[in-house]
JSON list of C-alpha atoms in Angstrom, two decimals:
[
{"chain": "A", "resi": 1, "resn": "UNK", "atom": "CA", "xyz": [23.61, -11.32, 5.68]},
{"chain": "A", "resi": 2, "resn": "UNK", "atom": "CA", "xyz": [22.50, -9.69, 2.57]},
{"chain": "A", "resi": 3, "resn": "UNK", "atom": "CA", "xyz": [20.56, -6.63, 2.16]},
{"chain": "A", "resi": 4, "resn": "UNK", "atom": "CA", "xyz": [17.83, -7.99, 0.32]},
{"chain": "A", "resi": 5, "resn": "UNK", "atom": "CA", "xyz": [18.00, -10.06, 3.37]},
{"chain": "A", "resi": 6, "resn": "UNK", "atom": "CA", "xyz": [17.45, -7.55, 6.37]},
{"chain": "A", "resi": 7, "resn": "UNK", "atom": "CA", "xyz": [15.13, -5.72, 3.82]},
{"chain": "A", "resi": 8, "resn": "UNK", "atom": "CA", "xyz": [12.46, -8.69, 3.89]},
{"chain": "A", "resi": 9, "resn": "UNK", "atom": "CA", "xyz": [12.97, -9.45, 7.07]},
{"chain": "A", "resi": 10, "resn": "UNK", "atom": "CA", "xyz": [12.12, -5.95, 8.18]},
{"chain": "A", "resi": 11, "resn": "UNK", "atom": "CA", "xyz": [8.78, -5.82, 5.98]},
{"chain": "A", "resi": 12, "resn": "UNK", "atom": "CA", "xyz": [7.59, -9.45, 7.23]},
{"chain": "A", "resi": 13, "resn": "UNK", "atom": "CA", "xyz": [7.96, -7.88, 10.98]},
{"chain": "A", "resi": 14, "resn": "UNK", "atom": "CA", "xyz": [6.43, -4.32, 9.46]},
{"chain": "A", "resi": 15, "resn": "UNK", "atom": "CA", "xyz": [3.63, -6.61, 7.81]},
{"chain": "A", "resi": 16, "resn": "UNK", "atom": "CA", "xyz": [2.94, -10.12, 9.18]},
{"chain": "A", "resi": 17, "resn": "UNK", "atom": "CA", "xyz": [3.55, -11.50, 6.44]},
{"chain": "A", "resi": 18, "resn": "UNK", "atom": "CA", "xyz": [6.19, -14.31, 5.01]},
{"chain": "A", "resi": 19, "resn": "UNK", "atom": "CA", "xyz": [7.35, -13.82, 1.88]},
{"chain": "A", "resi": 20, "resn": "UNK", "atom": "CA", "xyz": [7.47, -17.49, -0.37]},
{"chain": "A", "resi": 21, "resn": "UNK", "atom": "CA", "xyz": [8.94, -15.35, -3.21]},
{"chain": "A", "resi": 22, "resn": "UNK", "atom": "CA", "xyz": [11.08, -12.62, -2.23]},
{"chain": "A", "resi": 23, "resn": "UNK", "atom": "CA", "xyz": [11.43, -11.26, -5.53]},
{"chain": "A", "resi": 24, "resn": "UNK", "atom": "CA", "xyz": [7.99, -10.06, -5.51]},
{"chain": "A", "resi": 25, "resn": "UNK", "atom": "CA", "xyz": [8.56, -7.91, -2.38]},
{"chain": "A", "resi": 26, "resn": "UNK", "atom": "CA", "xyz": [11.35, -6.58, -3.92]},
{"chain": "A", "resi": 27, "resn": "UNK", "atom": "CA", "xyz": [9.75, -5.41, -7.16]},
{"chain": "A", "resi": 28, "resn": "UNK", "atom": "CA", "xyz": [6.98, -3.91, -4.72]},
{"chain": "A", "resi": 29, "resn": "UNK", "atom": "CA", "xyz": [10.32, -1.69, -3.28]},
{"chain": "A", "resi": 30, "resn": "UNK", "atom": "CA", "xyz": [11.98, -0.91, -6.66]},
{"chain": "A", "resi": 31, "resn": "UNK", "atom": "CA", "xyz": [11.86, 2.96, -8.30]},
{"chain": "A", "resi": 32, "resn": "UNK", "atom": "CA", "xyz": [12.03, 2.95, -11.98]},
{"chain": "A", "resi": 33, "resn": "UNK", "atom": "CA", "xyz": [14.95, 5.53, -11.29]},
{"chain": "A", "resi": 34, "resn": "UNK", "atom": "CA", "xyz": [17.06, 2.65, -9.97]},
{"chain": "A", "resi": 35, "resn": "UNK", "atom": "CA", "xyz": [16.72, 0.64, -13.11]},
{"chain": "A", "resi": 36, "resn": "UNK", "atom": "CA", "xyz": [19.78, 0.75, -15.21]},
{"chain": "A", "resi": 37, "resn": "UNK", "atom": "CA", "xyz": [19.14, 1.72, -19.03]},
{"chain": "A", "resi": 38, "resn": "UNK", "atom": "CA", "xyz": [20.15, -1.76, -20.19]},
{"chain": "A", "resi": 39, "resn": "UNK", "atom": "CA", "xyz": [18.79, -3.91, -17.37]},
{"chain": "A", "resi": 40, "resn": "UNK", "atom": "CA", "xyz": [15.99, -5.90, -18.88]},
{"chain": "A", "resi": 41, "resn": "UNK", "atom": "CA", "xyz": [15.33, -8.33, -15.81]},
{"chain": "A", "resi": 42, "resn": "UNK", "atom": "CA", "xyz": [14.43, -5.79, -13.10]},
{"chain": "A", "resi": 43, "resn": "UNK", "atom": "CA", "xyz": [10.91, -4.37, -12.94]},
{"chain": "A", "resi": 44, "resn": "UNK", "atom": "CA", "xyz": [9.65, -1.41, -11.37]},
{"chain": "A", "resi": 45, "resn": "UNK", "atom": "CA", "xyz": [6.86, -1.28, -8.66]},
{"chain": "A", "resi": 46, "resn": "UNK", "atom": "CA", "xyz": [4.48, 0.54, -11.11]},
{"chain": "A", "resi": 47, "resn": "UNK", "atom": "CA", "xyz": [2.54, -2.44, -12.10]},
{"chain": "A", "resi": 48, "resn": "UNK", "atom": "CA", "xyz": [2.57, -4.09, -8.51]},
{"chain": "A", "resi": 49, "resn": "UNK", "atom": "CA", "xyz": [1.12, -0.72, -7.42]},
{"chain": "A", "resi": 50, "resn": "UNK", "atom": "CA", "xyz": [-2.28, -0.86, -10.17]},
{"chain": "A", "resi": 51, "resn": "UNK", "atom": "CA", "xyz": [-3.21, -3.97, -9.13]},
{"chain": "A", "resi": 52, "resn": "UNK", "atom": "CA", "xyz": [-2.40, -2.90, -5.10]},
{"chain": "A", "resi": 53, "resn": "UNK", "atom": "CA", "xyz": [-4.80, -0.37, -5.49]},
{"chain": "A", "resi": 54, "resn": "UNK", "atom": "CA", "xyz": [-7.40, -2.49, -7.04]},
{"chain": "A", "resi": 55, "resn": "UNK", "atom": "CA", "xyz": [-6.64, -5.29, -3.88]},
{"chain": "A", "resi": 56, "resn": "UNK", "atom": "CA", "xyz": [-6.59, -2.18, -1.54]},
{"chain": "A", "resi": 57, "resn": "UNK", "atom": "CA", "xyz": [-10.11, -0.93, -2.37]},
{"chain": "A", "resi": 58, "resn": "UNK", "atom": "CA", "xyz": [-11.96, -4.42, -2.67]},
{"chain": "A", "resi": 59, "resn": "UNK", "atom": "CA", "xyz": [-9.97, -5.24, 1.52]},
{"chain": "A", "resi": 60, "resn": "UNK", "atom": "CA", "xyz": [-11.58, -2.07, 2.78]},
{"chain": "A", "resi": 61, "resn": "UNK", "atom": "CA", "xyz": [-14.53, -1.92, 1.02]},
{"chain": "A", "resi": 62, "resn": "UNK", "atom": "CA", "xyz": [-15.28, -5.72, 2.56]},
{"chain": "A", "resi": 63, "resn": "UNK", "atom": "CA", "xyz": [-14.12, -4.73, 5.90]},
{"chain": "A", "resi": 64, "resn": "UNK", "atom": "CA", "xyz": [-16.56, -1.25, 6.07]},
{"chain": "A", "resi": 65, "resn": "UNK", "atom": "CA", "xyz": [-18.95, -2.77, 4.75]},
{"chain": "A", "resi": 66, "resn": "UNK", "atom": "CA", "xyz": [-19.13, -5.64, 7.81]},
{"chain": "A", "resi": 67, "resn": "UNK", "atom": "CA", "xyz": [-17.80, -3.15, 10.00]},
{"chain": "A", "resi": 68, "resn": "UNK", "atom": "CA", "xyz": [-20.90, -0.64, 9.80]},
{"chain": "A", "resi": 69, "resn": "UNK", "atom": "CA", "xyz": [-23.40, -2.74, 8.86]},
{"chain": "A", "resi": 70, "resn": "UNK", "atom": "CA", "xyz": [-26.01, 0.65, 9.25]},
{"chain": "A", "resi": 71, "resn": "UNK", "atom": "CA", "xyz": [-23.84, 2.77, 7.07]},
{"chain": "A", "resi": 72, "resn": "UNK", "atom": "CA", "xyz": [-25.52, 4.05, 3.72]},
{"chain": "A", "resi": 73, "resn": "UNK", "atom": "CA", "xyz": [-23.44, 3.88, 0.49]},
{"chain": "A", "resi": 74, "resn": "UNK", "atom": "CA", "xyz": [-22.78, 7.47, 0.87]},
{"chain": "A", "resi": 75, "resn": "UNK", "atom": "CA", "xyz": [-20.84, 7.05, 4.51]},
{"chain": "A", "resi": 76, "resn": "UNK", "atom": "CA", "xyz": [-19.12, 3.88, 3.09]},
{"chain": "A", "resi": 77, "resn": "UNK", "atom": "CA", "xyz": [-17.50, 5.48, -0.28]},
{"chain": "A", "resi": 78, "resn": "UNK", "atom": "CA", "xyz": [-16.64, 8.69, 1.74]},
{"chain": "A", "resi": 79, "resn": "UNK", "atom": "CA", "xyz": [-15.10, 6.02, 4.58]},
{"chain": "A", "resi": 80, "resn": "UNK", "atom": "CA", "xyz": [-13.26, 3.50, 1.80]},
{"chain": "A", "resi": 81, "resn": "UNK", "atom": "CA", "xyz": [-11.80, 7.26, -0.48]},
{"chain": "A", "resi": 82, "resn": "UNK", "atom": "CA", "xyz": [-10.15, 8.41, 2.92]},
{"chain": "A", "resi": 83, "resn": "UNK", "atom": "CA", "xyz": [-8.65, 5.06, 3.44]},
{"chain": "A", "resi": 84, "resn": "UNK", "atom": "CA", "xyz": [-7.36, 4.33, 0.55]},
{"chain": "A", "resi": 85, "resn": "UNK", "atom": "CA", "xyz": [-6.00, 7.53, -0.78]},
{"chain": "A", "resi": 86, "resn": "UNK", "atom": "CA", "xyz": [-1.75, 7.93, -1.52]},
{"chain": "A", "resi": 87, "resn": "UNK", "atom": "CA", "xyz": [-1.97, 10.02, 2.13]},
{"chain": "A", "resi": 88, "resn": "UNK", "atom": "CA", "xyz": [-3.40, 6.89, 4.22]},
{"chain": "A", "resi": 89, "resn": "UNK", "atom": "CA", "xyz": [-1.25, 4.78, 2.51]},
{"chain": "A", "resi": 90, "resn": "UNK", "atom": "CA", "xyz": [2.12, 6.88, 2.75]},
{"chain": "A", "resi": 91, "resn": "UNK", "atom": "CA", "xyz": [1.25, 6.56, 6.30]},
{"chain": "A", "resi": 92, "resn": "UNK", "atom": "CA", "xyz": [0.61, 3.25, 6.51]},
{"chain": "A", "resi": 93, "resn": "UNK", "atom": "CA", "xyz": [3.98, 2.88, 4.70]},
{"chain": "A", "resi": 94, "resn": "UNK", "atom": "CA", "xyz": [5.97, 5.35, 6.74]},
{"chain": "A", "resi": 95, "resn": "UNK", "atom": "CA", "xyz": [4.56, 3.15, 10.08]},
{"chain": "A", "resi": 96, "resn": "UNK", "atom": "CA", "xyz": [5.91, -0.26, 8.77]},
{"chain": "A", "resi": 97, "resn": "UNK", "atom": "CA", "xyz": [9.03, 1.50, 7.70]},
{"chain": "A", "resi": 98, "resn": "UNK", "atom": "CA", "xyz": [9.43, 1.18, 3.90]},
{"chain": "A", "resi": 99, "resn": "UNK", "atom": "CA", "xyz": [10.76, 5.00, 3.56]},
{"chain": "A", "resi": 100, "resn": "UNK", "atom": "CA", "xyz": [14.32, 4.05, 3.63]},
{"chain": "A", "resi": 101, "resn": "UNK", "atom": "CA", "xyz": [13.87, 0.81, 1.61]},
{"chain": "A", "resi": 102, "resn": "UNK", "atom": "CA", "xyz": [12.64, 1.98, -1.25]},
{"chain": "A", "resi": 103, "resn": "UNK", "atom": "CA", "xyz": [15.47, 1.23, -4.23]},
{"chain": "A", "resi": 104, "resn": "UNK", "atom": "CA", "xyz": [15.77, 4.96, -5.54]},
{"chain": "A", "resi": 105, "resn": "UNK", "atom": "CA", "xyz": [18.58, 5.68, -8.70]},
{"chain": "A", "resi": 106, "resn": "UNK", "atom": "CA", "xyz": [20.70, 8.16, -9.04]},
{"chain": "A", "resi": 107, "resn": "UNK", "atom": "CA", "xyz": [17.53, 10.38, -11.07]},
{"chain": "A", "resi": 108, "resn": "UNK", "atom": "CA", "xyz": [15.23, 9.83, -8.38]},
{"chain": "A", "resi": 109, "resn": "UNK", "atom": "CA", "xyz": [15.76, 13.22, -6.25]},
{"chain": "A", "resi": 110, "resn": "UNK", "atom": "CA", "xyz": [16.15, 11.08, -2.79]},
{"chain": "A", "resi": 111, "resn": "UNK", "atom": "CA", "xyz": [14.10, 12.10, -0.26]},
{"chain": "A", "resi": 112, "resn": "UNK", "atom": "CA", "xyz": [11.77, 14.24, -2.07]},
{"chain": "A", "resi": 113, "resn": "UNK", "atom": "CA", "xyz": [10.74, 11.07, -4.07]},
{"chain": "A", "resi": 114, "resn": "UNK", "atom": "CA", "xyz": [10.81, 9.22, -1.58]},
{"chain": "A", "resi": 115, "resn": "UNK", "atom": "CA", "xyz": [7.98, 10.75, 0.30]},
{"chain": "A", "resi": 116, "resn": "UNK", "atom": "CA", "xyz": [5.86, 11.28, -2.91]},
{"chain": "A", "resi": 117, "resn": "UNK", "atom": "CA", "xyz": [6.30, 7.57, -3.85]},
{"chain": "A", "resi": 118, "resn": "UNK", "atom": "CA", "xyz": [5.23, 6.10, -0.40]},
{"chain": "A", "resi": 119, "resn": "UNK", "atom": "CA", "xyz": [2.07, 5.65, -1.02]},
{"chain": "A", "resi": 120, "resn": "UNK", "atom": "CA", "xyz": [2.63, 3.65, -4.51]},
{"chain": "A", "resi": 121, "resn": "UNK", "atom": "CA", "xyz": [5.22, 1.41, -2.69]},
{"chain": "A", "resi": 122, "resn": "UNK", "atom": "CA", "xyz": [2.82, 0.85, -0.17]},
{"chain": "A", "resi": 123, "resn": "UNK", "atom": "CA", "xyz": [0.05, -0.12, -2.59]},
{"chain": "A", "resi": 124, "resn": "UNK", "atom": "CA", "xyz": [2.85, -2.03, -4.70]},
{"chain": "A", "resi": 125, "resn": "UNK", "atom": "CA", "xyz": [3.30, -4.02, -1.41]},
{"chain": "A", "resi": 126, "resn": "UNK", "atom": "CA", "xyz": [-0.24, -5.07, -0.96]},
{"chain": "A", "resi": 127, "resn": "UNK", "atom": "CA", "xyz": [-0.02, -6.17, -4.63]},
{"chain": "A", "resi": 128, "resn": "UNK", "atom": "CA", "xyz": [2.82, -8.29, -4.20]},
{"chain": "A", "resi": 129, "resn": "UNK", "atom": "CA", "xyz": [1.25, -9.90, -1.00]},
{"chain": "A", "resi": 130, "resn": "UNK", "atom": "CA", "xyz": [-1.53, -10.66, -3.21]},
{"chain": "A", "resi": 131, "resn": "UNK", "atom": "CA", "xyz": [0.17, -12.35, -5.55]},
{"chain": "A", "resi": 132, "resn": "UNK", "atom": "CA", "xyz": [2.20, -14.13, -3.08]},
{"chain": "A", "resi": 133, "resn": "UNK", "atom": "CA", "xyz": [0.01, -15.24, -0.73]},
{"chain": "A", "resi": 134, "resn": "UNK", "atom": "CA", "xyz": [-3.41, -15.11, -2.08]},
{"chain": "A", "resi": 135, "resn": "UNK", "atom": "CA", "xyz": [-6.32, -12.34, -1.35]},
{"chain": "A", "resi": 136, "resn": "UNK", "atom": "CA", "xyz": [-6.65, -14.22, 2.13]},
{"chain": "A", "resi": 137, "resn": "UNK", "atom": "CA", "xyz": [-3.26, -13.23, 3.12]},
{"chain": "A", "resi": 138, "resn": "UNK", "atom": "CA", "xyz": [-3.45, -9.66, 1.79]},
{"chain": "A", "resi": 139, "resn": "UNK", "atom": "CA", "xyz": [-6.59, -9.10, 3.53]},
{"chain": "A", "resi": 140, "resn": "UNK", "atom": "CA", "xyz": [-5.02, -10.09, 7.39]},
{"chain": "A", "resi": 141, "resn": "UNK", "atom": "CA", "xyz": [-2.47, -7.52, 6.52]},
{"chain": "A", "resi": 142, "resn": "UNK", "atom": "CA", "xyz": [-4.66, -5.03, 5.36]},
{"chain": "A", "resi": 143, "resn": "UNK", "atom": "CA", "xyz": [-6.91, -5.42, 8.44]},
{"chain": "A", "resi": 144, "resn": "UNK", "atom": "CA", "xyz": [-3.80, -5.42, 10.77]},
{"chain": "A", "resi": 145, "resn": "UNK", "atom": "CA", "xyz": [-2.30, -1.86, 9.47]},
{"chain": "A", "resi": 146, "resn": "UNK", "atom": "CA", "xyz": [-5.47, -0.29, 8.52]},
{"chain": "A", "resi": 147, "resn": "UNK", "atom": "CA", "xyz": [-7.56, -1.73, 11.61]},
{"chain": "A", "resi": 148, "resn": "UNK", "atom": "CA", "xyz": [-7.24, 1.55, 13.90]},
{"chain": "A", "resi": 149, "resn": "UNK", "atom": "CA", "xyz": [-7.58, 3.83, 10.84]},
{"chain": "A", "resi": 150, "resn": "UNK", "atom": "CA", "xyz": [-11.49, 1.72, 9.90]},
{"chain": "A", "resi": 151, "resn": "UNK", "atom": "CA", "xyz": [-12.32, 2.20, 13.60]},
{"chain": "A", "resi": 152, "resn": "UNK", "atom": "CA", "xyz": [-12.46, 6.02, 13.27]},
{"chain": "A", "resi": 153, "resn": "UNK", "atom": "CA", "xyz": [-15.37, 8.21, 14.20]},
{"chain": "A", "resi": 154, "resn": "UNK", "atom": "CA", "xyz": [-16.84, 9.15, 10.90]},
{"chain": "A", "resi": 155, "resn": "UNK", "atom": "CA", "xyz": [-16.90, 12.64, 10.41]},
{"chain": "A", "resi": 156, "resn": "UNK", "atom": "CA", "xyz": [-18.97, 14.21, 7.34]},
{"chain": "A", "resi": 157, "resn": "UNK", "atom": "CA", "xyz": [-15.74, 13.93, 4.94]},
{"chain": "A", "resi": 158, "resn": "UNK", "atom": "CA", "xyz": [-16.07, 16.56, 2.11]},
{"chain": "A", "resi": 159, "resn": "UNK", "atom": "CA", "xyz": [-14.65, 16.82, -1.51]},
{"chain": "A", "resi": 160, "resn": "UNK", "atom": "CA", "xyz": [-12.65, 20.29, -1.60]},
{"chain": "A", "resi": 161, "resn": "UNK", "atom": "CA", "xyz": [-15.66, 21.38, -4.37]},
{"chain": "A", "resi": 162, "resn": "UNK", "atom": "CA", "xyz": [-18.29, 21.15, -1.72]},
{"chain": "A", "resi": 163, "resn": "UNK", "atom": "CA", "xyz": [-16.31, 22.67, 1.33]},
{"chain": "A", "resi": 164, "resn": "UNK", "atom": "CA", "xyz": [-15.32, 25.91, -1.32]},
{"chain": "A", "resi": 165, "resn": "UNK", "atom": "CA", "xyz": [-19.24, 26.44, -2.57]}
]
């Protein structure tokens, strides 16, 4: 069994989701540290991650917004920013167990990466789900490992400028 092998069968527990094209999931796992100078066929995550992000916000924006259907805009961007910041989703990422799968190189400072990139591998995940498998697909696994975190009481989140004045 190959490691590529265990690796996608590990997220697709993690996830719920089935992978058509594994190279996609393993893109979404790849550290531009771990690409070697000369290696023009391996990506990096970084791209998979922007348009994560993007898939990210429009999932939980969609599910708040049918979720709380009495919410104003205000409780619904303060809900959707805590959800979707790097914290939620290195969390979300640390649950499903991507912290030892991400492919870090030799200039990648291990651990200590490792936990700052979490988030964007997480994010780089969704993105590669969405390309794989349609928005459909992304959304069922966004609603799976988000679902508790939506359900939360909402508590007056504020931005750092308006908790210091």
């Amino acid at each position: 069994m190959s490691r590529s092998a265990d690796i996608r069968r590990h997220v697709e527990r993690g996830t719920g989701y089935a992978f058509r094209e594994p190279r996609l999931l393993m893109t979404a796992l790849t550290h531009v540290s771990s690409i070697k100078a000369n290696d023009r066929e391996t990506v990096s995550y970084q791209r998979l991650e922007f348009l994560g992000d993007r898939v990210l916000g429009l999932i939980v924006s969609d599910l708040l917004y049918k979720l709380y259907p009495q919410a104003d805009e205000g409780e619904l961007s303060k809900r959707l920013a805590d959800l979707v910041r790097k914290e939620s989703c290195a969390a979300v990422g640390e649950e499903i167990g991507l912290t030892d799968l991400i492919q870090i190189g030799p200039g990648g400072n291990g651990g200590r990466l490792r936990a700052s990139v979490l988030g964007d591998v997480c994010e780089a995940l969704i993105g590669a789900i969405y390309l794989d498998g349609g928005l459909p697909a992304a959304h069922d696994m966004v609603g799976r490992l988000w679902g508790a975190r939506l359900k939360k009481p909402f508590s007056a989140l504020r931005d750092p400028k308006t908790v210091l004045q």
